[in-house]
Amino acid sequence: MKSGRGVGPTDAAGGPARHLPVMLAEVLAHLAPKEAGSYVDGTFGAGGYTGAILDAADCRVLAVDRDPTAIAGGAALVAASGGRLTLVEDRFSQLDVLAEDNGFAPLDGVVLDIGVSSMQLDQAERGFSFRRDGPLDMRMGGDVPSAADLVAELEEVELAHLIWSLGEERQSRAIAKAIVKARAEAPITRTGQLAEIISRVVWAKPGEVHPATRTFQALRIAVNGELDELAAALAAAERALKPGGRLVVVTFHSLEDRIVKTFLSHRSKAPSASRHLPQAEGPAPSFRLLSKGMVEPGPEEVAINPRARSAKLRAAERTEAPAHGEGDLPGMLPPGLSQRRGRSRR
């Protein structure tokens, strides 16, 4: 999953572009920022979406990121915003609580760009990339076990399940076996070291993705609890948006898109009824879909920004109906992998 959550050519950003925000035009079209509106950018990154929203309307943005590096990098954008931008270091699963605490609730819009940012991928010391050797870390923020900790501590069967479930890697058992064998000889602490171990048992044909791609994806998702975060963030957005408020989510691989698709499909369906039971049962739809199916980037954007090629956008508008609650969230996650739910703070 490769995102381009970066600064685009925006006046509010103040300065040259470093990375290109993925599907920016489509995000703005679906979010439709309006004057005096209150918005949450749940994945601030380098501020690409935030800067564009601030440029699009005289509105306010509460930008959230769990990465302290992103927060530090956003200081210039906060200063240039004239008081319209509030930047908070936290998890986007807490966006409803953060909006309430910072005076932004109820919200006119929420935008989420899921996954690792270009900045994180490009910094070897963050340990996200198998192409740049660095410490095997992968933590986006917070005091959680690193990828090196997982590789060192999980049993072989647990590693295989993690790599298969979160990386959709068909060679997961062979990779787990190779990792366990290698760590018995020496600790696995570097990204290049792990990539080399995987390359011994997984071969890629010319033009295929690097053999370590899916395993690195699985470890990163596990380290940061990304799927739990996404599921909880969708429910938080449902609680925080006002009627007519819009939710726009950009994902970069099938596991993430499946969660968003399932959530919005469930929340936009009318209660079922039959001739035997004419009274419809179940909660009223809390969202109305803004597009039929997913929206993908055009060929022009992919040509300019190859990291956009796997992006998928889904969007919906909040109805008057009450939020459904979190009772059905576990059904959106891969079996046995839910690590955390609810609204507890870090």
Tab-separated table of C-alpha atoms in Angstrom:
chain	number	residue	atom	x	y	z
A	1	MET	CA	0.000	0.000	0.000
A	2	LYS	CA	1.601	3.204	-1.093
A	3	SER	CA	0.057	6.519	-0.469
A	4	GLY	CA	0.953	9.936	-1.632
A	5	ARG	CA	-0.306	11.896	1.338
A	6	GLY	CA	1.735	14.927	0.596
A	7	VAL	CA	1.775	18.609	-0.006
A	8	GLY	CA	0.394	19.654	-3.356
A	9	PRO	CA	0.702	22.976	-5.128
A	10	THR	CA	-1.395	24.896	-2.627
A	11	ASP	CA	-1.077	28.467	-1.441
A	12	ALA	CA	-1.930	27.510	2.119
A	13	ALA	CA	0.903	25.015	2.118
A	14	GLY	CA	3.435	27.722	1.456
A	15	GLY	CA	6.288	26.186	-0.482
A	16	PRO	CA	7.111	23.767	-3.263
A	17	ALA	CA	5.446	20.378	-3.565
A	18	ARG	CA	7.266	17.450	-2.018
A	19	HIS	CA	4.724	14.689	-2.689
A	20	LEU	CA	1.503	14.487	-4.654
A	21	PRO	CA	-1.776	13.889	-2.789
A	22	VAL	CA	-3.522	10.942	-4.417
A	23	MET	CA	-6.835	11.607	-6.249
A	24	LEU	CA	-6.944	15.161	-4.907
A	25	ALA	CA	-9.491	16.409	-7.458
A	26	GLU	CA	-11.798	13.461	-6.790
A	27	VAL	CA	-11.446	13.888	-3.007
A	28	LEU	CA	-12.417	17.571	-3.204
A	29	ALA	CA	-15.310	16.841	-5.581
A	30	HIS	CA	-16.807	14.300	-3.180
A	31	LEU	CA	-16.019	16.198	0.022
A	32	ALA	CA	-17.359	19.489	-1.437
A	33	PRO	CA	-15.840	21.881	1.178
A	34	LYS	CA	-18.144	24.777	1.981
A	35	GLU	CA	-17.867	28.147	3.681
A	36	ALA	CA	-17.765	28.012	7.505
A	37	GLY	CA	-17.639	24.213	7.402
A	38	SER	CA	-15.814	22.004	9.905
A	39	TYR	CA	-13.687	19.181	8.510
A	40	VAL	CA	-11.399	16.434	9.788
A	41	ASP	CA	-8.388	15.232	7.808
A	42	GLY	CA	-7.727	12.009	9.724
A	43	THR	CA	-4.435	11.254	8.001
A	44	PHE	CA	-2.586	14.565	7.784
A	45	GLY	CA	0.748	13.252	6.450
A	46	ALA	CA	2.402	16.184	4.679
A	47	GLY	CA	-0.843	18.152	4.591
A	48	GLY	CA	-1.818	17.734	0.948
A	49	TYR	CA	-5.546	17.251	1.499
A	50	THR	CA	-5.659	19.733	4.393
A	51	GLY	CA	-4.045	22.505	2.362
A	52	ALA	CA	-6.397	21.903	-0.561
A	53	ILE	CA	-9.494	21.948	1.679
A	54	LEU	CA	-8.383	25.220	3.253
A	55	ASP	CA	-7.829	26.678	-0.209
A	56	ALA	CA	-11.214	25.463	-1.476
A	57	ALA	CA	-13.374	27.261	1.108
A	58	ASP	CA	-13.194	29.573	4.113
A	59	CYS	CA	-13.567	26.652	6.490
A	60	ARG	CA	-11.801	25.032	9.451
A	61	VAL	CA	-9.822	21.781	9.451
A	62	LEU	CA	-8.899	19.540	12.364
A	63	ALA	CA	-5.949	17.513	11.056
A	64	VAL	CA	-4.917	14.333	12.881
A	65	ASP	CA	-1.829	12.157	12.580
A	66	ARG	CA	-0.250	9.621	14.937
A	67	ASP	CA	3.193	10.286	13.464
A	68	PRO	CA	5.060	12.976	15.476
A	69	THR	CA	7.224	13.676	12.427
A	70	ALA	CA	4.140	14.676	10.442
A	71	ILE	CA	2.933	16.887	13.277
A	72	ALA	CA	6.281	18.680	13.456
A	73	GLY	CA	6.306	19.117	9.682
A	74	GLY	CA	2.872	20.732	9.731
A	75	ALA	CA	3.851	23.728	11.856
A	76	ALA	CA	4.301	26.004	8.825
A	77	LEU	CA	0.888	25.103	7.473
A	78	VAL	CA	-0.717	25.841	10.844
A	79	ALA	CA	0.998	29.243	10.937
A	80	ALA	CA	-0.113	30.042	7.382
A	81	SER	CA	-3.725	29.033	7.983
A	82	GLY	CA	-4.772	32.120	9.927
A	83	GLY	CA	-6.240	30.058	12.735
A	84	ARG	CA	-8.277	27.792	10.459
A	85	LEU	CA	-6.114	24.692	11.023
A	86	THR	CA	-5.767	22.720	14.254
A	87	LEU	CA	-3.174	19.932	14.171
A	88	VAL	CA	-3.360	17.101	16.711
A	89	GLU	CA	-1.104	14.084	17.316
A	90	ASP	CA	-3.451	11.164	17.853
A	91	ARG	CA	-5.102	8.187	16.163
A	92	PHE	CA	-7.809	8.832	13.566
A	93	SER	CA	-9.985	6.233	15.263
A	94	GLN	CA	-10.496	8.937	17.921
A	95	LEU	CA	-11.695	11.559	15.453
A	96	ASP	CA	-15.154	11.950	17.005
A	97	VAL	CA	-13.673	12.531	20.467
A	98	LEU	CA	-11.047	14.894	19.056
A	99	ALA	CA	-13.672	16.856	17.105
A	100	GLU	CA	-15.731	17.271	20.273
A	101	ASP	CA	-12.723	18.223	22.417
A	102	ASN	CA	-11.494	20.831	19.916
A	103	GLY	CA	-14.854	22.444	19.144
A	104	PHE	CA	-15.287	21.037	15.630
A	105	ALA	CA	-18.326	18.792	16.198
A	106	PRO	CA	-20.616	18.149	14.431
A	107	LEU	CA	-18.603	17.776	11.245
A	108	ASP	CA	-19.340	18.707	7.638
A	109	GLY	CA	-16.791	16.262	6.301
A	110	VAL	CA	-14.159	13.631	7.050
A	111	VAL	CA	-11.390	12.534	4.703
A	112	LEU	CA	-9.134	9.529	5.296
A	113	ASP	CA	-6.155	8.469	3.158
A	114	ILE	CA	-5.261	5.086	4.578
A	115	GLY	CA	-1.786	3.727	4.895
A	116	VAL	CA	1.837	4.672	4.950
A	117	SER	CA	2.807	8.028	3.481
A	118	SER	CA	5.421	8.729	0.858
A	119	MET	CA	7.554	10.456	3.492
A	120	GLN	CA	7.547	7.345	5.663
A	121	LEU	CA	8.438	5.084	2.742
A	122	ASP	CA	11.260	7.358	1.665
A	123	GLN	CA	12.914	7.497	5.099
A	124	ALA	CA	15.043	4.381	5.593
A	125	GLU	CA	15.301	4.998	9.328
A	126	ARG	CA	11.529	4.491	9.694
A	127	GLY	CA	11.934	0.882	8.558
A	128	PHE	CA	8.950	0.736	6.169
A	129	SER	CA	10.774	0.005	2.909
A	130	PHE	CA	12.539	-3.136	1.758
A	131	ARG	CA	14.253	-1.046	-0.914
A	132	ARG	CA	16.087	1.136	1.617
A	133	ASP	CA	17.959	-0.680	4.370
A	134	GLY	CA	17.143	0.547	7.849
A	135	PRO	CA	16.063	-0.636	11.276
A	136	LEU	CA	13.102	-3.045	11.118
A	137	ASP	CA	10.712	-0.676	12.861
A	138	MET	CA	7.530	0.288	10.894
A	139	ARG	CA	5.894	2.132	13.802
A	140	MET	CA	3.820	5.131	12.736
A	141	GLY	CA	3.740	6.370	16.309
A	142	GLY	CA	3.069	5.405	19.872
A	143	ASP	CA	4.685	2.879	22.164
A	144	VAL	CA	3.908	-0.393	20.415
A	145	PRO	CA	6.061	-3.416	19.498
A	146	SER	CA	8.128	-2.889	16.347
A	147	ALA	CA	8.279	-5.171	13.315
A	148	ALA	CA	11.573	-6.532	14.656
A	149	ASP	CA	9.775	-7.452	17.897
A	150	LEU	CA	7.082	-9.374	15.992
A	151	VAL	CA	9.632	-11.168	13.839
A	152	ALA	CA	11.608	-12.125	16.957
A	153	GLU	CA	8.740	-13.193	19.195
A	154	LEU	CA	5.909	-14.770	17.159
A	155	GLU	CA	5.755	-18.528	16.801
A	156	GLU	CA	6.199	-19.897	13.282
A	157	VAL	CA	2.489	-20.681	12.889
A	158	GLU	CA	1.568	-17.189	14.104
A	159	LEU	CA	3.970	-15.576	11.658
A	160	ALA	CA	2.574	-17.655	8.792
A	161	HIS	CA	-1.002	-16.684	9.716
A	162	LEU	CA	-0.095	-12.996	9.988
A	163	ILE	CA	1.692	-12.941	6.620
A	164	TRP	CA	-1.146	-14.836	4.923
A	165	SER	CA	-4.009	-12.874	6.493
A	166	LEU	CA	-2.601	-9.345	6.281
A	167	GLY	CA	-0.316	-9.749	3.274
A	168	GLU	CA	-2.370	-12.241	1.242
A	169	GLU	CA	0.980	-13.982	0.623
A	170	ARG	CA	0.590	-17.520	-0.729
A	171	GLN	CA	4.126	-18.450	0.368
A	172	SER	CA	3.477	-17.430	3.976
A	173	ARG	CA	4.419	-20.789	5.495
A	174	ALA	CA	7.725	-20.951	3.629
A	175	ILE	CA	8.538	-17.377	4.621
A	176	ALA	CA	7.695	-17.987	8.281
A	177	LYS	CA	9.869	-21.098	8.300
A	178	ALA	CA	12.774	-19.189	6.765
A	179	ILE	CA	12.414	-16.378	9.304
A	180	VAL	CA	12.402	-18.761	12.260
A	181	LYS	CA	15.474	-20.554	10.912
A	182	ALA	CA	17.336	-17.287	10.306
A	183	ARG	CA	16.534	-15.766	13.691
A	184	ALA	CA	17.924	-18.853	15.415
A	185	GLU	CA	21.302	-17.904	13.945
A	186	ALA	CA	21.138	-14.113	14.467
A	187	PRO	CA	18.497	-11.484	15.389
A	188	ILE	CA	16.665	-9.984	12.420
A	189	THR	CA	16.892	-6.238	12.986
A	190	ARG	CA	17.238	-4.668	9.515
A	191	THR	CA	14.827	-4.276	6.595
A	192	GLY	CA	17.453	-5.377	4.102
A	193	GLN	CA	18.171	-8.463	6.195
A	194	LEU	CA	14.511	-9.518	6.228
A	195	ALA	CA	14.067	-8.782	2.518
A	196	GLU	CA	17.048	-10.975	1.721
A	197	ILE	CA	15.672	-13.854	3.845
A	198	ILE	CA	12.332	-13.645	2.012
A	199	SER	CA	14.021	-13.495	-1.385
A	200	ARG	CA	15.608	-16.880	-0.716
A	201	VAL	CA	12.217	-18.617	-0.670
A	202	VAL	CA	10.016	-16.406	-2.879
A	203	TRP	CA	10.915	-15.750	-6.479
A	204	ALA	CA	9.403	-12.983	-8.578
A	205	LYS	CA	9.185	-12.975	-12.352
A	206	PRO	CA	10.239	-9.842	-14.245
A	207	GLY	CA	7.541	-7.231	-13.861
A	208	GLU	CA	6.089	-8.735	-10.681
A	209	VAL	CA	6.196	-7.046	-7.281
A	210	HIS	CA	9.248	-7.531	-5.067
A	211	PRO	CA	9.115	-10.860	-3.143
A	212	ALA	CA	9.086	-8.989	0.183
A	213	THR	CA	6.184	-6.670	-0.700
A	214	ARG	CA	3.355	-8.660	0.874
A	215	THR	CA	5.299	-9.658	3.981
A	216	PHE	CA	6.306	-6.055	4.676
A	217	GLN	CA	2.682	-4.994	4.174
A	218	ALA	CA	1.501	-7.640	6.665
A	219	LEU	CA	4.033	-6.636	9.314
A	220	ARG	CA	3.244	-2.927	8.929
A	221	ILE	CA	-0.492	-3.505	9.254
A	222	ALA	CA	0.026	-5.675	12.333
A	223	VAL	CA	2.475	-3.288	14.028
A	224	ASN	CA	0.118	-0.336	13.677
A	225	GLY	CA	-3.212	-2.163	14.062
A	226	GLU	CA	-4.233	-0.511	10.801
A	227	LEU	CA	-7.366	-2.506	10.039
A	228	ASP	CA	-8.761	-2.054	13.549
A	229	GLU	CA	-7.974	1.641	13.282
A	230	LEU	CA	-9.827	1.916	9.981
A	231	ALA	CA	-12.917	0.067	11.207
A	232	ALA	CA	-13.063	2.184	14.368
A	233	ALA	CA	-12.491	5.401	12.385
A	234	LEU	CA	-15.439	4.692	10.092
A	235	ALA	CA	-17.721	4.254	13.095
A	236	ALA	CA	-16.253	7.407	14.660
A	237	ALA	CA	-17.003	9.363	11.471
A	238	GLU	CA	-20.563	8.045	11.515
A	239	ARG	CA	-20.980	9.450	15.030
A	240	ALA	CA	-19.293	12.790	14.299
A	241	LEU	CA	-20.813	13.805	10.943
A	242	LYS	CA	-23.905	16.002	10.824
A	243	PRO	CA	-26.772	15.201	8.415
A	244	GLY	CA	-25.462	16.048	4.954
A	245	GLY	CA	-21.850	15.678	6.134
A	246	ARG	CA	-19.586	13.665	3.846
A	247	LEU	CA	-17.143	10.801	4.383
A	248	VAL	CA	-14.411	10.274	1.770
A	249	VAL	CA	-11.952	7.378	2.101
A	250	VAL	CA	-8.992	6.532	-0.144
A	251	THR	CA	-7.494	3.045	0.269
A	252	PHE	CA	-4.571	1.271	-1.350
A	253	HIS	CA	-5.139	-2.476	-1.053
A	254	SER	CA	-7.986	-4.943	-1.016
A	255	LEU	CA	-8.095	-5.528	2.757
A	256	GLU	CA	-8.680	-1.837	3.427
A	257	ASP	CA	-11.130	-1.374	0.563
A	258	ARG	CA	-13.109	-4.426	1.691
A	259	ILE	CA	-13.628	-2.884	5.128
A	260	VAL	CA	-14.794	0.458	3.686
A	261	LYS	CA	-17.028	-1.224	1.112
A	262	THR	CA	-18.611	-3.488	3.755
A	263	PHE	CA	-19.168	-0.602	6.161
A	264	LEU	CA	-20.766	1.730	3.628
A	265	SER	CA	-22.843	-1.043	2.054
A	266	HIS	CA	-24.210	-2.035	5.455
A	267	ARG	CA	-24.857	1.549	6.544
A	268	SER	CA	-26.601	2.555	3.302
A	269	LYS	CA	-29.044	-0.365	3.047
A	270	ALA	CA	-32.693	0.068	3.945
A	271	PRO	CA	-34.097	-2.273	6.625
A	272	SER	CA	-35.377	-5.559	5.210
A	273	ALA	CA	-39.098	-6.377	4.995
A	274	SER	CA	-41.223	-9.199	3.573
A	275	ARG	CA	-44.889	-10.079	3.010
A	276	HIS	CA	-44.681	-12.262	6.101
A	277	LEU	CA	-43.114	-9.480	8.123
A	278	PRO	CA	-44.289	-6.202	6.562
A	279	GLN	CA	-42.802	-4.087	9.324
A	280	ALA	CA	-39.198	-3.395	8.313
A	281	GLU	CA	-36.628	-4.444	10.895
A	282	GLY	CA	-33.246	-2.929	11.584
A	283	PRO	CA	-31.839	0.588	11.814
A	284	ALA	CA	-32.480	3.154	9.090
A	285	PRO	CA	-29.598	3.885	6.678
A	286	SER	CA	-27.085	6.268	8.238
A	287	PHE	CA	-25.294	6.968	4.923
A	288	ARG	CA	-26.237	7.574	1.289
A	289	LEU	CA	-23.629	6.467	-1.258
A	290	LEU	CA	-22.225	9.287	-3.418
A	291	SER	CA	-20.918	7.032	-6.165
A	292	LYS	CA	-21.858	3.660	-7.567
A	293	GLY	CA	-18.893	1.486	-6.648
A	294	MET	CA	-15.374	2.749	-6.182
A	295	VAL	CA	-13.655	5.604	-7.975
A	296	GLU	CA	-10.138	5.037	-9.347
A	297	PRO	CA	-7.451	7.478	-10.506
A	298	GLY	CA	-7.292	8.343	-14.162
A	299	PRO	CA	-4.402	7.282	-16.411
A	300	GLU	CA	-3.017	10.815	-16.417
A	301	GLU	CA	-2.571	10.813	-12.637
A	302	VAL	CA	-1.044	7.320	-12.609
A	303	ALA	CA	1.433	8.429	-15.276
A	304	ILE	CA	2.499	11.397	-13.134
A	305	ASN	CA	2.285	9.625	-9.761
A	306	PRO	CA	2.733	5.823	-10.039
A	307	ARG	CA	1.964	5.469	-6.314
A	308	ALA	CA	-1.655	6.317	-7.159
A	309	ARG	CA	-2.168	3.247	-9.336
A	310	SER	CA	-3.737	1.074	-6.616
A	311	ALA	CA	-5.855	3.825	-5.022
A	312	LYS	CA	-9.601	3.389	-4.602
A	313	LEU	CA	-11.993	6.092	-3.386
A	314	ARG	CA	-15.373	5.521	-1.775
A	315	ALA	CA	-17.635	8.286	-0.480
A	316	ALA	CA	-20.981	8.672	1.232
A	317	GLU	CA	-23.213	11.364	2.743
A	318	ARG	CA	-24.597	11.182	6.263
A	319	THR	CA	-28.367	10.917	6.630
A	320	GLU	CA	-30.604	12.045	9.498
A	321	ALA	CA	-30.686	8.520	10.980
A	322	PRO	CA	-28.842	7.775	14.255
A	323	ALA	CA	-25.434	6.085	14.163
A	324	HIS	CA	-25.680	2.291	14.157
A	325	GLY	CA	-23.044	1.644	16.825
A	326	GLU	CA	-20.050	-0.697	16.724
A	327	GLY	CA	-21.792	-4.023	17.265
A	328	ASP	CA	-21.052	-5.289	13.763
A	329	LEU	CA	-17.467	-4.032	13.427
A	330	PRO	CA	-15.822	-7.432	14.035
A	331	GLY	CA	-17.439	-8.775	10.856
A	332	MET	CA	-15.444	-6.303	8.761
A	333	LEU	CA	-12.040	-7.579	9.922
A	334	PRO	CA	-10.071	-10.706	8.935
A	335	PRO	CA	-10.834	-13.568	11.391
A	336	GLY	CA	-8.739	-13.626	14.541
A	337	LEU	CA	-6.959	-10.346	13.856
A	338	SER	CA	-9.046	-7.741	15.652
A	339	GLN	CA	-6.650	-6.139	18.114
A	340	ARG	CA	-8.567	-3.191	19.448
A	341	ARG	CA	-11.902	-1.527	19.152
A	342	GLY	CA	-13.744	1.263	20.866
A	343	ARG	CA	-13.008	4.822	21.750
A	344	SER	CA	-10.260	4.501	24.338
A	345	ARG	CA	-7.438	6.987	24.062
A	346	ARG	CA	-3.839	6.051	23.489
